[in-house]
């Protein structure tokens, strides 16, 4: 097993849709066990394969006080209810925001033995399954923000009447091609988080990212 680099927003791979896994082979098992190790190392609850740069429908889940596991081709087949929860993401470290999530989620997937897995989950598992399946579809939690003002830095209490959020400067490593892990290009990006509204898709956000002209990372993004 190995710890893999977690891609950070606004890495374009986070906005891309992952492909269905046709066969759980050794490559998938290696990817998935690496993801579990990476998730534990990062002290997170869930991780999707595009967060480690691979466009395959694999997620890892690690609930507090439970053994971690991984799933292939997870699908949400039913949701019930609505609740507001505070959420963060390993690909946007240091920030949390209030989002709408389902109270109950029924999901199906293949487990690590290739057997059919099905669960009706609530609380943190329901939230994690929705969050990770979103990732596989190129959607980040900021897409679900109730109000952009509510995205705030961790440790900073929300202020009454706060109406402006500063844009965030990021130093990111850009990987322009899948598997191009050896020569990441270091870019300074400005994520205009203050422009996020509940109507926004991440794909519509303006980044000051110097992407190669012929390859528009937003072109392949799936809207909600
Ligand atoms: Zn995430």
Coordinates of N, CA and C and ligand atoms in Angstrom, one line a residue:
X1 N 0.8 -1.2 0.0 CA 0.0 0.0 0.0 C 0.9 1.2 0.0
X2 N 0.3 2.3 -0.5 CA 1.1 3.6 -0.6 C 0.1 4.7 -0.4
X3 N 0.7 5.8 0.2 CA -0.1 7.0 0.3 C 0.0 7.8 -1.0
X4 N -1.1 8.2 -1.5 CA -1.1 9.0 -2.8 C -1.4 10.5 -2.5
X5 N -1.0 11.3 -3.4 CA -1.2 12.7 -3.2 C -2.6 13.1 -3.4
X6 N -3.2 13.8 -2.5 CA -4.6 14.2 -2.7 C -4.6 15.5 -3.5
X7 N -5.4 15.5 -4.6 CA -5.5 16.6 -5.4 C -6.3 17.7 -4.8
X8 N -5.9 18.9 -4.9 CA -6.6 20.0 -4.2 C -7.3 20.9 -5.2
X9 N -8.5 21.4 -4.8 CA -9.2 22.4 -5.6 C -8.3 23.6 -5.9
X10 N -8.2 24.1 -7.1 CA -9.1 23.8 -8.3 C -8.4 22.9 -9.3
X11 N -7.8 21.9 -8.9 CA -7.3 20.9 -9.9 C -8.4 20.4 -10.8
X12 N -8.2 20.6 -12.1 CA -9.3 20.3 -13.0 C -9.8 18.8 -12.9
X13 N -9.0 17.9 -12.4 CA -9.5 16.5 -12.4 C -10.6 16.3 -11.4
X14 N -10.7 17.3 -10.5 CA -11.8 17.2 -9.5 C -13.2 17.5 -10.1
X15 N -13.1 18.1 -11.3 CA -14.4 18.5 -12.0 C -14.7 17.5 -13.1
X16 N -14.0 16.4 -13.2 CA -14.2 15.4 -14.2 C -15.0 14.2 -13.7
X17 N -15.7 13.6 -14.6 CA -16.5 12.4 -14.2 C -15.7 11.2 -14.3
X18 N -15.8 10.3 -13.3 CA -15.1 9.1 -13.3 C -15.8 8.0 -14.1
X19 N -15.0 7.0 -14.6 CA -15.6 6.0 -15.4 C -15.9 4.7 -14.6
X20 N -17.0 4.1 -15.1 CA -17.4 2.8 -14.4 C -16.3 1.8 -14.5
X21 N -16.1 1.1 -13.4 CA -15.1 0.0 -13.3 C -15.7 -1.3 -13.9
X22 N -15.1 -1.9 -14.9 CA -15.7 -3.1 -15.5 C -15.3 -4.3 -14.8
X23 N -14.1 -4.3 -14.2 CA -13.6 -5.5 -13.6 C -12.8 -5.2 -12.4
X24 N -13.0 -5.8 -11.3 CA -12.2 -5.5 -10.1 C -10.9 -6.4 -10.2
X25 N -9.9 -5.8 -10.8 CA -8.6 -6.5 -11.0 C -7.6 -6.0 -10.0
X26 N -6.3 -6.5 -10.2 CA -5.3 -6.1 -9.2 C -5.0 -4.6 -9.2
X27 N -5.2 -3.9 -10.4 CA -5.0 -2.5 -10.5 C -6.0 -1.8 -9.6
X28 N -7.2 -2.2 -9.7 CA -8.3 -1.6 -8.9 C -8.1 -1.8 -7.4
X29 N -7.7 -3.1 -7.1 CA -7.4 -3.4 -5.7 C -6.3 -2.6 -5.1
X30 N -5.2 -2.4 -5.9 CA -4.1 -1.6 -5.5 C -4.5 -0.1 -5.3
X31 N -5.3 0.4 -6.3 CA -5.8 1.8 -6.2 C -6.6 1.9 -4.9
X32 N -7.5 1.0 -4.7 CA -8.5 1.1 -3.6 C -7.8 1.0 -2.2
X33 N -6.8 0.1 -2.1 CA -6.1 -0.1 -0.8 C -5.2 1.1 -0.6
X34 N -4.6 1.7 -1.7 CA -3.9 3.0 -1.5 C -4.8 4.1 -1.0
X35 N -6.0 4.1 -1.6 CA -7.0 5.2 -1.2 C -7.3 5.0 0.3
X36 N -7.5 3.8 0.7 CA -7.8 3.6 2.1 C -6.7 4.1 3.0
X37 N -5.5 3.8 2.6 CA -4.3 4.2 3.4 C -4.2 5.8 3.4
X38 N -4.4 6.3 2.2 CA -4.4 7.8 2.0 C -5.4 8.5 2.9
X39 N -6.6 7.9 2.9 CA -7.7 8.4 3.7 C -7.4 8.4 5.2
X40 N -6.8 7.3 5.7 CA -6.5 7.2 7.1 C -5.4 8.2 7.4
X41 N -4.4 8.3 6.5 CA -3.3 9.2 6.8 C -3.8 10.7 6.8
X42 N -4.8 11.0 6.0 CA -5.4 12.4 6.0 C -6.4 12.6 7.0
X43 N -6.8 11.5 7.8 CA -7.8 11.6 8.8 C -9.1 12.1 8.3
X44 N -9.5 11.5 7.1 CA -10.8 11.9 6.5 C -11.8 10.8 6.7
X45 N -13.0 11.1 6.2 CA -14.1 10.2 6.3 C -14.3 9.5 4.9
X46 N -14.1 10.2 3.9 CA -14.3 9.6 2.5 C -13.3 10.1 1.5
X47 N -13.1 9.3 0.5 CA -12.1 9.7 -0.6 C -12.6 9.1 -1.9
X48 N -12.6 9.9 -2.9 CA -13.0 9.4 -4.3 C -11.7 9.3 -5.1
X49 N -11.8 8.4 -6.1 CA -10.6 8.1 -6.9 C -10.0 9.4 -7.6
X50 N -10.9 10.2 -8.1 CA -10.4 11.4 -8.8 C -9.6 12.3 -7.9
X51 N -9.9 12.2 -6.6 CA -9.1 13.0 -5.6 C -7.6 12.5 -5.5
X52 N -7.4 11.3 -6.0 CA -6.0 10.9 -6.1 C -5.6 10.8 -7.6
X53 N -6.3 11.4 -8.4 CA -5.9 11.6 -9.8 C -6.3 10.5 -10.8
X54 N -7.2 9.6 -10.3 CA -7.6 8.5 -11.2 C -9.1 8.6 -11.5
X55 N -9.4 8.5 -12.7 CA -10.9 8.7 -13.1 C -11.6 7.4 -13.2
X56 N -11.7 6.7 -12.0 CA -12.4 5.5 -11.9 C -13.4 5.5 -10.8
X57 N -14.5 4.8 -10.9 CA -15.6 5.0 -9.9 C -15.2 4.1 -8.7
X58 N -14.3 4.5 -7.9 CA -13.9 3.9 -6.6 C -13.9 4.9 -5.5
X59 N -14.5 4.5 -4.3 CA -14.4 5.4 -3.2 C -13.9 4.6 -2.0
X60 N -13.4 5.3 -1.0 CA -13.0 4.7 0.3 C -13.7 5.5 1.3
X61 N -14.2 4.7 2.4 CA -14.9 5.3 3.5 C -14.3 4.9 4.8
X62 N -14.1 5.8 5.7 CA -13.6 5.5 7.0 C -14.4 6.3 8.1
X63 N -15.4 5.6 8.6 CA -16.2 6.2 9.7 C -15.5 6.1 11.0
X64 N -15.7 7.1 11.9 CA -15.0 7.1 13.2 C -15.3 5.7 13.9
X65 N -14.3 5.1 14.5 CA -14.4 3.9 15.2 C -14.8 2.7 14.4
X66 N -14.7 2.8 13.1 CA -15.1 1.6 12.3 C -13.9 1.3 11.4
X67 N -13.9 0.1 10.9 CA -12.8 -0.3 9.9 C -13.1 0.4 8.6
X68 N -12.0 0.9 8.0 CA -12.2 1.5 6.7 C -12.5 0.4 5.6
X69 N -13.2 0.8 4.5 CA -13.5 -0.1 3.4 C -13.6 0.7 2.1
X70 N -13.6 0.0 1.0 CA -13.7 0.6 -0.2 C -14.8 0.0 -1.1
X71 N -15.4 0.8 -2.0 CA -16.5 0.4 -2.8 C -16.2 0.7 -4.3
X72 N -16.8 0.0 -5.1 CA -16.7 0.2 -6.6 C -18.0 0.5 -7.2
X73 N -18.1 1.4 -8.1 CA -19.3 1.8 -8.8 C -20.5 2.1 -7.9
X74 N -20.2 2.9 -6.8 CA -21.4 3.2 -5.9 C -22.4 4.1 -6.6
X75 N -23.7 3.8 -6.3 CA -24.8 4.6 -6.9 C -25.7 4.9 -5.7
X76 N -26.3 6.1 -5.7 CA -27.3 6.4 -4.8 C -28.6 6.1 -5.5
X77 N -29.4 5.2 -4.9 CA -30.6 4.8 -5.7 C -31.9 5.4 -5.0
X78 N -31.8 5.9 -3.8 CA -33.0 6.5 -3.2 C -32.5 7.5 -2.1
X79 N -33.1 8.6 -2.0 CA -32.8 9.5 -0.9 C -34.1 10.0 -0.2
X80 N -34.0 10.3 1.0 CA -35.2 10.7 1.8 C -34.8 11.9 2.7
X81 N -35.7 12.9 2.7 CA -35.6 14.0 3.6 C -34.4 15.0 3.2
X82 N -34.3 16.0 4.0 CA -33.4 17.1 3.8 C -32.9 17.6 5.1
X83 N -31.6 17.8 5.2 CA -31.0 18.4 6.4 C -29.9 19.3 6.1
X84 N -29.6 20.3 6.9 CA -28.4 21.1 6.7 C -27.3 20.6 7.6
X85 N -26.2 20.4 6.9 CA -25.0 19.9 7.6 C -23.8 20.7 7.3
X86 N -22.8 20.7 8.2 CA -21.6 21.4 7.9 C -20.6 20.3 7.2
X87 N -20.0 20.8 6.2 CA -19.2 19.8 5.4 C -17.9 20.4 5.0
X88 N -16.9 19.5 4.9 CA -15.6 19.9 4.4 C -15.1 18.9 3.4
X89 N -13.9 19.1 2.9 CA -13.4 18.2 1.8 C -11.9 18.1 1.9
X90 N -11.3 17.0 1.7 CA -9.9 16.8 1.8 C -9.2 17.6 0.6
X91 N -10.0 17.9 -0.4 CA -9.5 18.6 -1.6 C -9.7 20.1 -1.4
X92 N -10.3 20.5 -0.3 CA -10.4 22.0 0.0 C -10.1 22.1 1.4
X93 N -8.8 21.9 1.8 CA -8.5 21.8 3.2 C -8.6 23.2 3.9
X94 N -9.1 23.2 5.1 CA -9.2 24.4 5.9 C -10.5 25.1 5.7
X95 N -11.4 24.6 4.9 CA -12.7 25.3 4.8 C -13.9 24.4 5.0
X96 N -14.9 24.9 5.6 CA -16.2 24.2 5.7 C -17.3 25.0 5.3
X97 N -18.4 24.4 5.0 CA -19.6 25.2 4.6 C -20.9 24.4 4.9
X98 N -22.0 25.1 5.0 CA -23.3 24.4 5.3 C -23.9 24.0 3.9
X99 N -24.2 22.7 3.9 CA -24.9 22.2 2.6 C -26.1 21.4 3.0
X100 N -27.0 21.2 2.0 CA -28.2 20.4 2.1 C -27.8 19.0 1.8
X101 N -28.1 18.1 2.7 CA -27.9 16.7 2.4 C -29.2 15.9 2.8
X102 N -29.3 14.7 2.3 CA -30.4 13.9 2.6 C -30.3 13.3 4.0
X103 N -31.5 13.1 4.6 CA -31.5 12.5 5.9 C -31.1 11.0 5.8
X104 N -31.6 10.4 4.7 CA -31.4 8.9 4.5 C -31.0 8.7 3.1
X105 N -30.1 7.8 2.9 CA -29.6 7.5 1.5 C -29.5 6.0 1.4
X106 N -30.1 5.5 0.3 CA -29.9 4.1 -0.1 C -29.0 4.0 -1.2
X107 N -27.9 3.2 -1.0 CA -26.9 3.1 -2.1 C -26.6 1.7 -2.4
X108 N -26.1 1.5 -3.6 CA -25.6 0.1 -3.9 C -24.2 0.3 -4.6
X109 N -23.5 -0.8 -4.5 CA -22.1 -0.8 -5.0 C -21.6 -2.2 -5.1
X110 N -20.4 -2.4 -5.5 CA -19.7 -3.7 -5.4 C -18.7 -3.5 -4.3
X111 N -18.6 -4.5 -3.4 CA -17.6 -4.5 -2.3 C -16.3 -5.1 -2.8
X112 N -15.3 -5.2 -1.9 CA -14.0 -5.5 -2.3 C -13.9 -7.0 -2.8
X113 N -14.9 -7.8 -2.6 CA -15.0 -9.1 -3.1 C -15.7 -9.2 -4.4
X114 N -16.2 -8.0 -4.9 CA -17.0 -8.0 -6.1 C -18.5 -8.4 -5.9
X115 N -18.8 -8.5 -4.6 CA -20.2 -8.9 -4.3 C -21.1 -7.6 -4.2
X116 N -22.4 -7.8 -4.5 CA -23.3 -6.7 -4.4 C -23.4 -6.2 -3.0
X117 N -23.3 -4.9 -2.8 CA -23.4 -4.3 -1.5 C -24.5 -3.3 -1.6
X118 N -25.3 -3.3 -0.6 CA -26.4 -2.3 -0.6 C -26.7 -1.9 0.9
X119 N -26.9 -0.6 1.1 CA -27.1 -0.1 2.4 C -28.1 1.1 2.4
X120 N -28.9 1.2 3.5 CA -29.6 2.4 3.7 C -29.0 3.1 4.9
X121 N -28.4 4.2 4.7 CA -27.6 4.9 5.7 C -28.2 6.2 6.1
X122 N -27.8 6.6 7.3 CA -28.2 7.9 7.8 C -27.0 8.6 8.3
X123 N -27.2 9.8 8.8 CA -26.1 10.6 9.5 C -24.8 10.7 8.6
X124 N -23.7 10.4 9.2 CA -22.4 10.7 8.6 C -22.2 9.8 7.4
X125 N -22.7 8.5 7.4 CA -22.4 7.6 6.3 C -23.3 8.1 5.1
X126 N -24.5 8.5 5.3 CA -25.3 9.1 4.2 C -24.7 10.3 3.6
X127 N -24.2 11.1 4.5 CA -23.5 12.4 4.0 C -22.2 12.0 3.2
X128 N -21.5 11.0 3.7 CA -20.2 10.6 3.0 C -20.5 10.0 1.7
X129 N -21.5 9.2 1.6 CA -21.9 8.5 0.3 C -22.3 9.5 -0.7
X130 N -23.1 10.5 -0.3 CA -23.5 11.6 -1.2 C -22.3 12.4 -1.7
X131 N -21.5 12.7 -0.7 CA -20.3 13.5 -1.0 C -19.4 12.8 -2.0
X132 N -19.1 11.5 -1.7 CA -18.2 10.8 -2.6 C -18.7 10.5 -4.0
X133 N -20.0 10.1 -4.0 CA -20.6 9.9 -5.3 C -20.7 11.2 -6.1
X134 N -20.9 12.3 -5.5 CA -20.8 13.6 -6.1 C -19.4 13.8 -6.8
X135 N -18.3 13.5 -6.0 CA -17.0 13.6 -6.5 C -16.8 12.8 -7.8
X136 N -17.3 11.5 -7.8 CA -17.2 10.7 -9.0 C -17.9 11.3 -10.2
X137 N -18.8 12.2 -9.9 CA -19.5 12.9 -11.0 C -18.9 14.3 -11.3
X138 N -17.8 14.6 -10.6 CA -17.1 15.9 -10.9 C -17.8 17.0 -10.1
X139 N -18.5 16.7 -9.0 CA -19.2 17.7 -8.3 C -18.5 17.8 -6.9
X140 N -18.2 19.1 -6.5 CA -17.7 19.2 -5.1 C -18.7 19.8 -4.2
X141 N -18.5 19.7 -2.9 CA -19.5 20.2 -2.0 C -19.9 21.6 -2.1
X142 N -18.9 22.4 -2.6 CA -19.2 23.9 -2.8 C -20.4 24.1 -3.7
X143 N -20.6 23.1 -4.6 CA -21.8 23.2 -5.5 C -23.1 23.3 -4.7
X144 N -23.1 22.7 -3.5 CA -24.3 22.6 -2.8 C -24.4 23.7 -1.7
X145 N -23.5 24.6 -1.6 CA -23.5 25.6 -0.6 C -24.8 26.3 -0.5
X146 N -25.4 26.5 0.6 CA -26.6 27.2 0.8 C -26.4 28.7 0.5
X147 N -25.4 29.2 1.1 CA -25.1 30.6 0.8 C -23.5 30.7 0.8
X148 N -23.1 31.5 -0.2 CA -21.6 31.5 -0.3 C -20.9 32.1 0.9
X149 N -21.7 32.9 1.6 CA -21.1 33.5 2.8 C -20.8 32.5 3.9
X150 N -21.4 31.3 3.7 CA -21.3 30.3 4.8 C -20.0 29.5 4.6
X151 N -19.3 29.6 3.5 CA -18.1 28.9 3.4 C -17.1 29.7 4.2
X152 N -16.5 29.1 5.2 CA -15.6 29.8 6.1 C -14.4 29.0 6.5
X153 N -13.4 29.7 7.0 CA -12.2 29.0 7.3 C -12.5 28.2 8.6
X154 N -11.9 27.0 8.7 CA -12.0 26.2 10.0 C -11.5 27.0 11.1
X155 N -12.1 27.0 12.2 CA -11.6 27.7 13.4 C -12.1 29.1 13.5
X156 N -12.7 29.6 12.4 CA -13.2 31.0 12.4 C -14.7 30.9 12.6
X157 N -15.2 31.5 13.7 CA -16.6 31.5 13.9 C -17.4 32.3 12.9
X158 N -18.5 31.9 12.4 CA -19.3 32.7 11.5 C -19.7 34.0 12.2
X159 N -19.6 35.1 11.4 CA -19.9 36.4 12.0 C -21.3 36.7 11.5
X160 N -22.1 37.4 12.4 CA -23.4 37.9 12.0 C -23.2 39.0 11.0
X161 N -24.0 38.9 9.9 CA -24.0 40.0 8.9 C -22.7 40.0 8.0
X162 N -22.0 38.9 8.1 CA -20.8 38.8 7.3 C -21.2 38.7 5.8
X163 N -20.8 39.5 5.0 CA -21.3 39.4 3.6 C -20.2 39.2 2.6
X164 N -19.0 39.3 3.0 CA -17.9 39.1 2.0 C -16.9 38.0 2.4
X165 N -16.6 37.2 1.5 CA -15.6 36.2 1.8 C -14.4 36.5 0.8
X166 N -13.2 36.5 1.4 CA -12.1 36.8 0.5 C -11.8 35.6 -0.4
X167 N -11.3 36.0 -1.5 CA -10.9 35.0 -2.5 C -9.7 34.3 -1.9
X168 N -9.4 33.1 -2.4 CA -8.4 32.3 -1.8 C -7.3 32.1 -2.8
X169 N -6.1 32.4 -2.4 CA -5.0 32.1 -3.3 C -4.4 30.7 -3.0
X170 N -4.2 29.9 -4.0 CA -3.7 28.6 -3.8 C -2.4 28.4 -4.6
X171 N -1.5 27.7 -4.0 CA -0.4 27.2 -4.8 C -0.7 25.7 -5.1
X172 N -0.9 25.4 -6.3 CA -1.3 24.0 -6.6 C -0.4 23.4 -7.6
X173 N -0.4 22.1 -7.6 CA 0.4 21.3 -8.6 C -0.6 20.9 -9.7
X174 N -0.4 21.3 -10.9 CA -1.3 21.0 -11.9 C -0.8 19.8 -12.7
X175 N -1.7 18.8 -12.9 CA -1.4 17.7 -13.7 C -2.3 17.7 -14.9
X176 N -1.7 18.0 -16.0 CA -2.6 18.2 -17.2 C -3.1 16.9 -17.8
X177 N -2.4 15.8 -17.5 CA -2.9 14.6 -18.1 C -3.0 13.5 -17.0
X178 N -3.9 12.6 -17.2 CA -4.0 11.5 -16.2 C -2.7 10.7 -16.2
X179 N -2.3 10.5 -15.0 CA -1.1 9.7 -14.8 C 0.2 10.5 -15.0
X180 N 0.1 11.8 -15.2 CA 1.2 12.6 -15.4 C 1.7 13.1 -14.0
X181 N 2.1 12.2 -13.2 CA 2.4 12.5 -11.8 C 3.9 13.0 -11.6
X182 N 4.7 12.8 -12.6 CA 6.1 13.1 -12.4 C 6.5 14.5 -12.6
X183 N 5.8 15.2 -13.5 CA 6.1 16.6 -13.7 C 5.0 17.6 -13.5
X184 N 4.5 17.6 -12.3 CA 3.5 18.6 -12.0 C 4.0 20.0 -12.2
X185 N 3.1 20.8 -12.7 CA 3.4 22.2 -12.9 C 2.9 23.0 -11.7
X186 N 3.7 23.8 -11.1 CA 3.3 24.6 -10.0 C 2.6 25.9 -10.4
X187 N 1.4 26.0 -10.1 CA 0.6 27.2 -10.5 C 0.1 28.0 -9.3
X188 N 0.0 29.2 -9.4 CA -0.7 30.0 -8.4 C -2.1 30.3 -8.9
X189 N -3.1 29.8 -8.1 CA -4.4 29.9 -8.6 C -5.2 30.8 -7.6
X190 N -6.2 31.5 -8.2 CA -7.1 32.3 -7.3 C -8.5 31.7 -7.5
X191 N -8.9 31.1 -6.4 CA -10.3 30.5 -6.5 C -11.2 31.6 -6.0
X192 N -12.1 32.0 -6.8 CA -13.0 33.1 -6.5 C -14.2 32.6 -5.7
X193 N -13.9 32.2 -4.5 CA -15.0 31.6 -3.7 C -16.1 32.5 -3.4
X194 N -15.8 33.8 -3.4 CA -16.8 34.8 -3.1 C -17.9 34.8 -4.2
X195 N -17.6 34.2 -5.4 CA -18.6 34.2 -6.4 C -19.5 32.9 -6.4
X196 N -19.2 32.1 -5.5 CA -20.0 30.9 -5.4 C -21.4 31.2 -4.9
X197 N -22.4 30.7 -5.6 CA -23.8 30.9 -5.1 C -24.4 29.5 -5.2
X198 N -25.6 29.3 -4.6 CA -26.2 28.0 -4.7 C -26.6 27.6 -6.1
X199 N -26.7 28.6 -7.0 CA -27.0 28.3 -8.4 C -25.8 27.9 -9.2
X200 N -24.6 28.1 -8.6 CA -23.4 27.9 -9.3 C -23.1 26.4 -9.5
X201 N -22.5 26.1 -10.6 CA -21.8 24.8 -10.6 C -20.3 25.2 -10.5
X202 N -19.5 24.3 -10.0 CA -18.1 24.6 -9.9 C -17.5 24.9 -11.3
X203 N -18.2 24.3 -12.3 CA -17.6 24.4 -13.7 C -17.8 25.9 -14.2
X204 N -18.6 26.7 -13.5 CA -18.8 28.0 -13.9 C -17.9 29.0 -13.2
X205 N -17.2 28.5 -12.2 CA -16.3 29.4 -11.4 C -15.2 29.9 -12.3
X206 N -14.8 31.1 -12.0 CA -13.6 31.6 -12.7 C -12.4 31.3 -12.0
X207 N -11.4 30.7 -12.6 CA -10.1 30.5 -12.0 C -9.1 31.3 -12.7
X208 N -8.1 31.8 -12.0 CA -7.0 32.4 -12.7 C -6.0 31.4 -12.9
X209 N -6.3 30.4 -13.6 CA -5.5 29.2 -13.8 C -4.9 29.2 -15.2
X210 N -3.6 29.1 -15.3 CA -3.1 29.1 -16.7 C -3.1 27.7 -17.3
X211 N -4.3 27.3 -17.7 CA -4.4 26.0 -18.4 C -4.0 26.2 -19.8
X212 N -3.5 25.1 -20.4 CA -3.2 25.1 -21.8 C -4.5 25.4 -22.6
X213 N -4.3 26.2 -23.6 CA -5.5 26.8 -24.3 C -6.3 25.7 -25.0
X214 N -5.6 24.7 -25.6 CA -6.3 23.7 -26.4 C -7.1 22.7 -25.5
X215 N -6.8 22.7 -24.2 CA -7.5 21.7 -23.3 C -8.2 22.5 -22.2
X216 N -9.5 22.7 -22.5 CA -10.3 23.4 -21.5 C -10.8 22.4 -20.5
X217 N -10.3 22.5 -19.3 CA -10.7 21.5 -18.3 C -12.2 21.6 -17.9
X218 N -12.8 22.7 -18.3 CA -14.2 22.9 -17.9 C -15.1 22.2 -18.9
X219 N -14.5 21.9 -20.1 CA -15.3 21.3 -21.2 C -15.9 20.0 -20.8
X220 N -15.2 19.2 -19.9 CA -15.7 17.9 -19.7 C -16.5 17.8 -18.4
X221 N -16.7 18.9 -17.8 CA -17.4 18.9 -16.5 C -18.9 18.6 -16.6
X222 N -19.3 17.9 -15.7 CA -20.7 17.5 -15.7 C -21.5 18.5 -14.8
X223 N -22.4 19.2 -15.3 CA -23.2 20.1 -14.5 C -24.1 19.2 -13.6
X224 N -24.6 19.9 -12.5 CA -25.5 19.2 -11.6 C -26.7 18.6 -12.4
Ligands
LIG1 ZN1 -14.4 15.6 -0.8

